[in-house]
PDB file of C-alpha atoms and ligand atoms in Angstrom:
ATOM      1  CA  UNK E   1       3.176  18.020 -20.729  1.00  0.00           C
ATOM      2  CA  UNK E   2       0.267  15.715 -19.918  1.00  0.00           C
ATOM      3  CA  UNK E   3      -1.856  16.015 -16.814  1.00  0.00           C
ATOM      4  CA  UNK E   4      -0.506  12.801 -15.271  1.00  0.00           C
ATOM      5  CA  UNK E   5       3.104  13.921 -15.600  1.00  0.00           C
ATOM      6  CA  UNK E   6       2.198  17.338 -14.206  1.00  0.00           C
ATOM      7  CA  UNK E   7       0.412  15.762 -11.231  1.00  0.00           C
ATOM      8  CA  UNK E   8       3.262  13.339 -10.692  1.00  0.00           C
ATOM      9  CA  UNK E   9       5.770  16.157 -10.637  1.00  0.00           C
ATOM     10  CA  UNK E  10       3.688  18.037  -8.076  1.00  0.00           C
ATOM     11  CA  UNK E  11       3.164  14.989  -5.834  1.00  0.00           C
ATOM     12  CA  UNK E  12       6.885  14.185  -5.865  1.00  0.00           C
ATOM     13  CA  UNK E  13       7.619  17.778  -4.892  1.00  0.00           C
ATOM     14  CA  UNK E  14       5.064  17.652  -2.045  1.00  0.00           C
ATOM     15  CA  UNK E  15       6.573  14.414  -0.748  1.00  0.00           C
ATOM     16  CA  UNK E  16      10.035  15.947  -0.887  1.00  0.00           C
ATOM     17  CA  UNK E  17       8.864  19.033   1.039  1.00  0.00           C
ATOM     18  CA  UNK E  18       7.109  16.904   3.677  1.00  0.00           C
ATOM     19  CA  UNK E  19      10.332  14.897   4.070  1.00  0.00           C
ATOM     20  CA  UNK E  20      12.371  18.070   4.491  1.00  0.00           C
ATOM     21  CA  UNK E  21       9.880  19.436   7.004  1.00  0.00           C
ATOM     22  CA  UNK E  22      10.112  16.296   9.120  1.00  0.00           C
ATOM     23  CA  UNK E  23      13.840  15.674   8.721  1.00  0.00           C
ATOM     24  CA  UNK E  24      13.412  12.537   6.639  1.00  0.00           C
ATOM     25  CA  UNK E  25      15.351  11.342   3.650  1.00  0.00           C
ATOM     26  CA  UNK E  26      13.298  11.824   0.455  1.00  0.00           C
ATOM     27  CA  UNK E  27      14.060   8.309  -0.745  1.00  0.00           C
ATOM     28  CA  UNK E  28      12.543   6.797   2.420  1.00  0.00           C
ATOM     29  CA  UNK E  29       9.068   7.316   0.920  1.00  0.00           C
ATOM     30  CA  UNK E  30       7.711   5.438  -2.082  1.00  0.00           C
ATOM     31  CA  UNK E  31       4.707   6.595  -4.051  1.00  0.00           C
ATOM     32  CA  UNK E  32       2.153   3.895  -4.826  1.00  0.00           C
ATOM     33  CA  UNK E  33       0.240   5.195  -7.849  1.00  0.00           C
ATOM     34  CA  UNK E  34      -3.298   3.910  -7.313  1.00  0.00           C
ATOM     35  CA  UNK E  35      -4.595   3.115 -10.789  1.00  0.00           C
ATOM     36  CA  UNK E  36      -7.894   1.436  -9.845  1.00  0.00           C
ATOM     37  CA  UNK E  37     -10.685   2.150 -12.364  1.00  0.00           C
ATOM     38  CA  UNK E  38      -8.130   3.830 -14.657  1.00  0.00           C
ATOM     39  CA  UNK E  39      -7.109   2.312 -17.999  1.00  0.00           C
ATOM     40  CA  UNK E  40      -3.735   0.790 -18.833  1.00  0.00           C
ATOM     41  CA  UNK E  41      -3.002   3.935 -20.858  1.00  0.00           C
ATOM     42  CA  UNK E  42      -3.026   6.005 -17.640  1.00  0.00           C
ATOM     43  CA  UNK E  43      -0.556   3.584 -16.068  1.00  0.00           C
ATOM     44  CA  UNK E  44       1.641   3.850 -19.163  1.00  0.00           C
ATOM     45  CA  UNK E  45       1.665   7.665 -18.934  1.00  0.00           C
ATOM     46  CA  UNK E  46       2.948   7.455 -15.365  1.00  0.00           C
ATOM     47  CA  UNK E  47       5.391   4.702 -16.272  1.00  0.00           C
ATOM     48  CA  UNK E  48       6.829   6.950 -18.982  1.00  0.00           C
ATOM     49  CA  UNK E  49       7.577   9.510 -16.250  1.00  0.00           C
ATOM     50  CA  UNK E  50       9.504   6.971 -14.215  1.00  0.00           C
ATOM     51  CA  UNK E  51       6.693   5.893 -11.883  1.00  0.00           C
ATOM     52  CA  UNK E  52       7.169   2.148 -11.474  1.00  0.00           C
ATOM     53  CA  UNK E  53       5.004   1.278  -8.476  1.00  0.00           C
ATOM     54  CA  UNK E  54       1.234   0.876  -8.873  1.00  0.00           C
ATOM     55  CA  UNK E  55      -1.606  -0.091  -6.560  1.00  0.00           C
ATOM     56  CA  UNK E  56      -4.838  -1.849  -7.426  1.00  0.00           C
ATOM     57  CA  UNK E  57      -7.683  -2.725  -5.088  1.00  0.00           C
ATOM     58  CA  UNK E  58      -9.420  -5.479  -7.045  1.00  0.00           C
ATOM     59  CA  UNK E  59      -7.752  -8.678  -8.193  1.00  0.00           C
ATOM     60  CA  UNK E  60      -9.970  -9.136 -11.225  1.00  0.00           C
ATOM     61  CA  UNK E  61      -9.302  -5.609 -12.503  1.00  0.00           C
ATOM     62  CA  UNK E  62      -5.560  -6.006 -11.974  1.00  0.00           C
ATOM     63  CA  UNK E  63      -5.607  -9.346 -13.730  1.00  0.00           C
ATOM     64  CA  UNK E  64      -6.945  -7.670 -16.845  1.00  0.00           C
ATOM     65  CA  UNK E  65      -4.869  -4.493 -16.651  1.00  0.00           C
ATOM     66  CA  UNK E  66      -1.427  -5.835 -15.800  1.00  0.00           C
ATOM     67  CA  UNK E  67      -0.956  -7.778 -19.072  1.00  0.00           C
ATOM     68  CA  UNK E  68      -2.135  -4.724 -21.057  1.00  0.00           C
ATOM     69  CA  UNK E  69       0.461  -2.557 -19.334  1.00  0.00           C
ATOM     70  CA  UNK E  70       3.144  -5.183 -19.875  1.00  0.00           C
ATOM     71  CA  UNK E  71       2.304  -5.309 -23.578  1.00  0.00           C
ATOM     72  CA  UNK E  72       2.275  -1.522 -23.928  1.00  0.00           C
ATOM     73  CA  UNK E  73       5.359  -0.437 -22.006  1.00  0.00           C
ATOM     74  CA  UNK E  74       8.888  -0.515 -23.290  1.00  0.00           C
ATOM     75  CA  UNK E  75      11.205  -3.226 -22.001  1.00  0.00           C
ATOM     76  CA  UNK E  76      12.856  -0.933 -19.499  1.00  0.00           C
ATOM     77  CA  UNK E  77       9.558   0.139 -17.963  1.00  0.00           C
ATOM     78  CA  UNK E  78       8.344  -3.423 -17.694  1.00  0.00           C
ATOM     79  CA  UNK E  79      11.435  -4.481 -15.791  1.00  0.00           C
ATOM     80  CA  UNK E  80      10.954  -1.767 -13.229  1.00  0.00           C
ATOM     81  CA  UNK E  81       7.214  -2.145 -12.711  1.00  0.00           C
ATOM     82  CA  UNK E  82       5.774  -3.385  -9.427  1.00  0.00           C
ATOM     83  CA  UNK E  83       2.121  -3.952  -8.483  1.00  0.00           C
ATOM     84  CA  UNK E  84       0.728  -3.852  -4.952  1.00  0.00           C
ATOM     85  CA  UNK E  85      -2.694  -5.050  -3.830  1.00  0.00           C
ATOM     86  CA  UNK E  86      -4.256  -2.441  -1.543  1.00  0.00           C
ATOM     87  CA  UNK E  87      -7.875  -3.670  -1.354  1.00  0.00           C
ATOM     88  CA  UNK E  88      -9.695  -6.548   0.327  1.00  0.00           C
ATOM     89  CA  UNK E  89      -8.724 -10.027  -0.826  1.00  0.00           C
ATOM     90  CA  UNK E  90     -11.221 -12.861  -1.091  1.00  0.00           C
ATOM     91  CA  UNK E  91     -10.054 -16.366  -0.334  1.00  0.00           C
ATOM     92  CA  UNK E  92     -10.790 -17.631  -3.852  1.00  0.00           C
ATOM     93  CA  UNK E  93      -8.536 -14.937  -5.372  1.00  0.00           C
ATOM     94  CA  UNK E  94      -5.458 -15.625  -3.247  1.00  0.00           C
ATOM     95  CA  UNK E  95      -3.829 -17.944  -5.747  1.00  0.00           C
ATOM     96  CA  UNK E  96      -3.971 -15.349  -8.546  1.00  0.00           C
ATOM     97  CA  UNK E  97      -3.076 -12.468  -6.242  1.00  0.00           C
ATOM     98  CA  UNK E  98       0.150 -14.166  -5.179  1.00  0.00           C
ATOM     99  CA  UNK E  99       1.228 -14.278  -8.825  1.00  0.00           C
ATOM    100  CA  UNK E 100       0.169 -10.746  -9.763  1.00  0.00           C
ATOM    101  CA  UNK E 101       1.372  -8.700  -6.812  1.00  0.00           C
ATOM    102  CA  UNK E 102       4.778  -7.959  -5.305  1.00  0.00           C
ATOM    103  CA  UNK E 103       3.175  -6.912  -2.018  1.00  0.00           C
ATOM    104  CA  UNK E 104      -0.235  -7.198  -0.361  1.00  0.00           C
ATOM    105  CA  UNK E 105      -1.103  -4.229   1.898  1.00  0.00           C
ATOM    106  CA  UNK E 106      -4.479  -5.491   3.057  1.00  0.00           C
ATOM    107  CA  UNK E 107      -3.880  -8.591   5.177  1.00  0.00           C
ATOM    108  CA  UNK E 108      -6.366  -8.411   8.029  1.00  0.00           C
ATOM    109  CA  UNK E 109      -6.653 -11.937   9.405  1.00  0.00           C
ATOM    110  CA  UNK E 110      -4.415 -14.791  10.464  1.00  0.00           C
ATOM    111  CA  UNK E 111      -6.264 -17.156   8.140  1.00  0.00           C
ATOM    112  CA  UNK E 112      -5.682 -14.887   5.113  1.00  0.00           C
ATOM    113  CA  UNK E 113      -1.963 -14.679   5.949  1.00  0.00           C
ATOM    114  CA  UNK E 114      -1.874 -18.451   6.204  1.00  0.00           C
ATOM    115  CA  UNK E 115      -3.561 -18.900   2.845  1.00  0.00           C
ATOM    116  CA  UNK E 116      -1.203 -16.389   1.189  1.00  0.00           C
ATOM    117  CA  UNK E 117       1.735 -18.144   2.767  1.00  0.00           C
ATOM    118  CA  UNK E 118       0.777 -21.581   1.524  1.00  0.00           C
ATOM    119  CA  UNK E 119       0.215 -20.249  -2.002  1.00  0.00           C
ATOM    120  CA  UNK E 120       3.404 -18.155  -2.057  1.00  0.00           C
ATOM    121  CA  UNK E 121       5.668 -20.785  -0.555  1.00  0.00           C
ATOM    122  CA  UNK E 122       6.414 -22.519  -3.851  1.00  0.00           C
ATOM    123  CA  UNK E 123       7.023 -19.205  -5.674  1.00  0.00           C
ATOM    124  CA  UNK E 124       8.831 -16.818  -3.291  1.00  0.00           C
ATOM    125  CA  UNK E 125       8.175 -15.372   0.148  1.00  0.00           C
ATOM    126  CA  UNK E 126       5.516 -12.685  -0.335  1.00  0.00           C
ATOM    127  CA  UNK E 127       5.959  -9.323   1.438  1.00  0.00           C
ATOM    128  CA  UNK E 128       2.753  -8.369   3.259  1.00  0.00           C
ATOM    129  CA  UNK E 129       1.465  -5.506   5.377  1.00  0.00           C
ATOM    130  CA  UNK E 130      -1.056  -5.934   8.139  1.00  0.00           C
ATOM    131  CA  UNK E 131      -4.084  -3.673   7.771  1.00  0.00           C
ATOM    132  CA  UNK E 132      -5.172  -2.067  11.016  1.00  0.00           C
ATOM    133  CA  UNK E 133      -8.575  -0.442  11.529  1.00  0.00           C
ATOM    134  CA  UNK E 134      -6.972   2.358  13.478  1.00  0.00           C
ATOM    135  CA  UNK E 135     -10.170   4.395  13.885  1.00  0.00           C
ATOM    136  CA  UNK E 136     -12.201   1.362  14.973  1.00  0.00           C
ATOM    137  CA  UNK E 137     -14.907   2.057  12.382  1.00  0.00           C
ATOM    138  CA  UNK E 138     -17.441  -0.741  11.892  1.00  0.00           C
ATOM    139  CA  UNK E 139     -17.515  -0.351   8.113  1.00  0.00           C
ATOM    140  CA  UNK E 140     -13.726  -0.455   7.652  1.00  0.00           C
ATOM    141  CA  UNK E 141     -11.495  -3.442   7.038  1.00  0.00           C
ATOM    142  CA  UNK E 142      -8.514  -4.141   9.214  1.00  0.00           C
ATOM    143  CA  UNK E 143      -7.635  -5.717  12.512  1.00  0.00           C
ATOM    144  CA  UNK E 144      -8.634  -3.872  15.675  1.00  0.00           C
ATOM    145  CA  UNK E 145      -5.435  -2.257  17.043  1.00  0.00           C
ATOM    146  CA  UNK E 146      -5.771  -4.311  20.229  1.00  0.00           C
ATOM    147  CA  UNK E 147      -5.724  -7.604  18.293  1.00  0.00           C
ATOM    148  CA  UNK E 148      -2.825  -6.738  16.019  1.00  0.00           C
ATOM    149  CA  UNK E 149       0.128  -7.913  18.104  1.00  0.00           C
ATOM    150  CA  UNK E 150      -1.427 -11.281  18.825  1.00  0.00           C
ATOM    151  CA  UNK E 151      -2.339 -11.793  15.156  1.00  0.00           C
ATOM    152  CA  UNK E 152       1.150 -10.843  13.959  1.00  0.00           C
ATOM    153  CA  UNK E 153       2.727 -13.216  16.488  1.00  0.00           C
ATOM    154  CA  UNK E 154       0.718 -16.032  14.907  1.00  0.00           C
ATOM    155  CA  UNK E 155       1.401 -14.926  11.318  1.00  0.00           C
ATOM    156  CA  UNK E 156       5.137 -14.836  12.006  1.00  0.00           C
ATOM    157  CA  UNK E 157       5.145 -18.634  11.874  1.00  0.00           C
ATOM    158  CA  UNK E 158       4.125 -18.671   8.181  1.00  0.00           C
ATOM    159  CA  UNK E 159       7.225 -19.101   6.012  1.00  0.00           C
ATOM    160  CA  UNK E 160       5.589 -18.007   2.758  1.00  0.00           C
ATOM    161  CA  UNK E 161       4.958 -14.431   3.896  1.00  0.00           C
ATOM    162  CA  UNK E 162       7.278 -11.693   5.129  1.00  0.00           C
ATOM    163  CA  UNK E 163       5.585  -9.250   7.489  1.00  0.00           C
ATOM    164  CA  UNK E 164       7.000  -5.882   6.449  1.00  0.00           C
ATOM    165  CA  UNK E 165       4.820  -3.445   8.348  1.00  0.00           C
ATOM    166  CA  UNK E 166       1.365  -1.953   8.842  1.00  0.00           C
ATOM    167  CA  UNK E 167      -1.229  -0.286   6.650  1.00  0.00           C
ATOM    168  CA  UNK E 168      -4.272   1.811   7.493  1.00  0.00           C
ATOM    169  CA  UNK E 169      -7.125   3.822   6.018  1.00  0.00           C
ATOM    170  CA  UNK E 170      -8.075   6.332   8.730  1.00  0.00           C
ATOM    171  CA  UNK E 171     -11.560   7.753   9.272  1.00  0.00           C
ATOM    172  CA  UNK E 172     -12.449  10.378   6.655  1.00  0.00           C
ATOM    173  CA  UNK E 173     -11.898  13.944   7.826  1.00  0.00           C
ATOM    174  CA  UNK E 174     -12.469  17.246   6.048  1.00  0.00           C
ATOM    175  CA  UNK E 175      -9.128  18.626   7.098  1.00  0.00           C
ATOM    176  CA  UNK E 176      -6.084  16.458   6.241  1.00  0.00           C
ATOM    177  CA  UNK E 177      -4.721  17.368   9.678  1.00  0.00           C
ATOM    178  CA  UNK E 178      -7.581  15.336  11.155  1.00  0.00           C
ATOM    179  CA  UNK E 179      -5.832  12.174   9.985  1.00  0.00           C
ATOM    180  CA  UNK E 180      -2.633  13.000  11.879  1.00  0.00           C
ATOM    181  CA  UNK E 181      -3.568  11.387  15.234  1.00  0.00           C
ATOM    182  CA  UNK E 182      -4.446   8.145  13.405  1.00  0.00           C
ATOM    183  CA  UNK E 183      -1.162   8.136  11.481  1.00  0.00           C
ATOM    184  CA  UNK E 184       0.710   8.773  14.736  1.00  0.00           C
ATOM    185  CA  UNK E 185      -1.124   5.902  16.370  1.00  0.00           C
ATOM    186  CA  UNK E 186      -0.260   3.496  13.542  1.00  0.00           C
ATOM    187  CA  UNK E 187       3.412   4.544  13.724  1.00  0.00           C
ATOM    188  CA  UNK E 188       3.412   4.007  17.486  1.00  0.00           C
ATOM    189  CA  UNK E 189       1.833   0.574  17.103  1.00  0.00           C
ATOM    190  CA  UNK E 190       4.505  -0.370  14.549  1.00  0.00           C
ATOM    191  CA  UNK E 191       7.238   0.859  16.901  1.00  0.00           C
ATOM    192  CA  UNK E 192       5.770  -1.199  19.748  1.00  0.00           C
ATOM    193  CA  UNK E 193       5.707  -4.311  17.553  1.00  0.00           C
ATOM    194  CA  UNK E 194       9.259  -3.655  16.378  1.00  0.00           C
ATOM    195  CA  UNK E 195      10.484  -3.558  19.977  1.00  0.00           C
ATOM    196  CA  UNK E 196       9.039  -7.039  20.528  1.00  0.00           C
ATOM    197  CA  UNK E 197      11.591  -8.350  18.003  1.00  0.00           C
ATOM    198  CA  UNK E 198       9.343 -11.154  16.815  1.00  0.00           C
ATOM    199  CA  UNK E 199      11.449 -13.377  14.532  1.00  0.00           C
ATOM    200  CA  UNK E 200      10.438 -12.891  10.904  1.00  0.00           C
ATOM    201  CA  UNK E 201       8.631  -9.596  11.573  1.00  0.00           C
ATOM    202  CA  UNK E 202      10.350  -6.499  10.179  1.00  0.00           C
ATOM    203  CA  UNK E 203       8.102  -3.434  10.682  1.00  0.00           C
ATOM    204  CA  UNK E 204      10.041  -1.307   8.195  1.00  0.00           C
ATOM    205  CA  UNK E 205       7.016  -0.187   6.155  1.00  0.00           C
ATOM    206  CA  UNK E 206       4.106   2.086   7.038  1.00  0.00           C
ATOM    207  CA  UNK E 207       1.487   2.305   4.275  1.00  0.00           C
ATOM    208  CA  UNK E 208      -0.633   5.357   5.047  1.00  0.00           C
ATOM    209  CA  UNK E 209      -1.802   8.544   3.361  1.00  0.00           C
ATOM    210  CA  UNK E 210      -4.005   9.021   0.295  1.00  0.00           C
ATOM    211  CA  UNK E 211      -4.632  11.925  -2.097  1.00  0.00           C
ATOM    212  CA  UNK E 212      -5.851  14.443   0.463  1.00  0.00           C
ATOM    213  CA  UNK E 213      -3.562  13.600   3.381  1.00  0.00           C
ATOM    214  CA  UNK E 214      -0.364  11.995   2.060  1.00  0.00           C
ATOM    215  CA  UNK E 215       1.861  14.899   3.121  1.00  0.00           C
ATOM    216  CA  UNK E 216       0.607  14.568   6.701  1.00  0.00           C
ATOM    217  CA  UNK E 217       1.258  10.821   6.510  1.00  0.00           C
ATOM    218  CA  UNK E 218       4.823  11.439   5.323  1.00  0.00           C
ATOM    219  CA  UNK E 219       5.391  13.780   8.250  1.00  0.00           C
ATOM    220  CA  UNK E 220       4.240  10.970  10.540  1.00  0.00           C
ATOM    221  CA  UNK E 221       6.535   8.353   9.037  1.00  0.00           C
ATOM    222  CA  UNK E 222       4.773   6.806   6.029  1.00  0.00           C
ATOM    223  CA  UNK E 223       7.114   4.813   3.785  1.00  0.00           C
ATOM    224  CA  UNK E 224       4.390   4.020   1.226  1.00  0.00           C
ATOM    225  CA  UNK E 225       1.760   6.595   0.276  1.00  0.00           C
ATOM    226  CA  UNK E 226      -1.173   5.419  -1.838  1.00  0.00           C
ATOM    227  CA  UNK E 227      -2.238   8.217  -4.146  1.00  0.00           C
ATOM    228  CA  UNK E 228      -4.956   7.780  -6.764  1.00  0.00           C
ATOM    229  CA  UNK E 229      -7.177  10.726  -7.687  1.00  0.00           C
ATOM    230  CA  UNK E 230      -4.523  13.418  -7.123  1.00  0.00           C
ATOM    231  CA  UNK E 231      -2.427  11.654  -9.744  1.00  0.00           C
ATOM    232  CA  UNK E 232      -4.862  10.176 -12.257  1.00  0.00           C
ATOM    233  CA  UNK E 233      -7.866  12.456 -11.693  1.00  0.00           C
ATOM    234  CA  UNK E 234     -11.233  11.902 -10.049  1.00  0.00           C
ATOM    235  CA  UNK E 235     -12.824   8.473 -10.312  1.00  0.00           C
ATOM    236  CA  UNK E 236     -16.405   9.816 -10.369  1.00  0.00           C
TER     237      UNK E 236
HETATM  238  C1  PLP Z 301      -8.578   4.098  -3.669  1.00  0.00           C
HETATM  239  C2  PLP Z 301      -7.607   3.885  -2.589  1.00  0.00           C
HETATM  240  C3  PLP Z 301      -6.540   4.781  -2.369  1.00  0.00           C
HETATM  241  C4  PLP Z 301      -6.337   6.040  -3.194  1.00  0.00           C
HETATM  242  O1  PLP Z 301      -7.343   6.956  -2.911  1.00  0.00           O
HETATM  243  P1  PLP Z 301      -7.247   8.477  -3.447  1.00  0.00           P
HETATM  244  O2  PLP Z 301      -8.038   9.240  -2.449  1.00  0.00           O
HETATM  245  O3  PLP Z 301      -7.831   8.486  -4.799  1.00  0.00           O
HETATM  246  O4  PLP Z 301      -5.822   8.850  -3.430  1.00  0.00           O
HETATM  247  C5  PLP Z 301      -5.661   4.493  -1.349  1.00  0.00           C
HETATM  248  N1  PLP Z 301      -5.793   3.404  -0.578  1.00  0.00           N
HETATM  249  C6  PLP Z 301      -6.792   2.513  -0.750  1.00  0.00           C
HETATM  250  C7  PLP Z 301      -6.877   1.337   0.146  1.00  0.00           C
HETATM  251  C8  PLP Z 301      -7.729   2.729  -1.748  1.00  0.00           C
HETATM  252  O5  PLP Z 301      -8.726   1.831  -1.913  1.00  0.00           O
END
């Protein structure tokens, strides 16, 4: 058994245990296999083990890798495959991103949502998540928590995007438990927004948790965990 399939097996088991621990249904969490910097062959190894959802953080890299994966996988795998953009999106890449990705996790401004909407409108409504800078760190992307409701209220008017939920990258902590308060806060913010019942805003997805803290994120309600190095190995 290869290392990717072994890791995948372990991660699935950890997600299942975290779901059991928190009284959640195991199929309420989807694993986003973060394949950034890794070759198409790594994606194909995961695909062969039934992993169909992948995350990339750079449009240009995804643009090169996605066709290679499509050419290398069997027909069944290709049908099931789904790519999510999890990294910052520059305005001049929006047009390509809308074609490559089934979901964009990293929408952090009203103007970016508007641009995505206008590009997606002629193709299909694009599911998006709103990235929140939950720890308020200067170096991190994402809307300040206090600006999020107002921004989402404005984005709700854009017909080309479907606002599905929130995403965050919390401040780095040594202990995975250190991320818990931030995950809780994101879940509470999503619940608050859901109660507002803004037309066109769903709040069914919470994208949070990475290699070192995804089990904590699942316990706090994550529906999408973005796991890279624990699955594909270190990127160093
Ligand atoms: C790289 C990346 C991940 C995965 O990080 P790992 O620690 O390798 O699991 C998750 N989310 C985002 C936004 C990333 O850029």
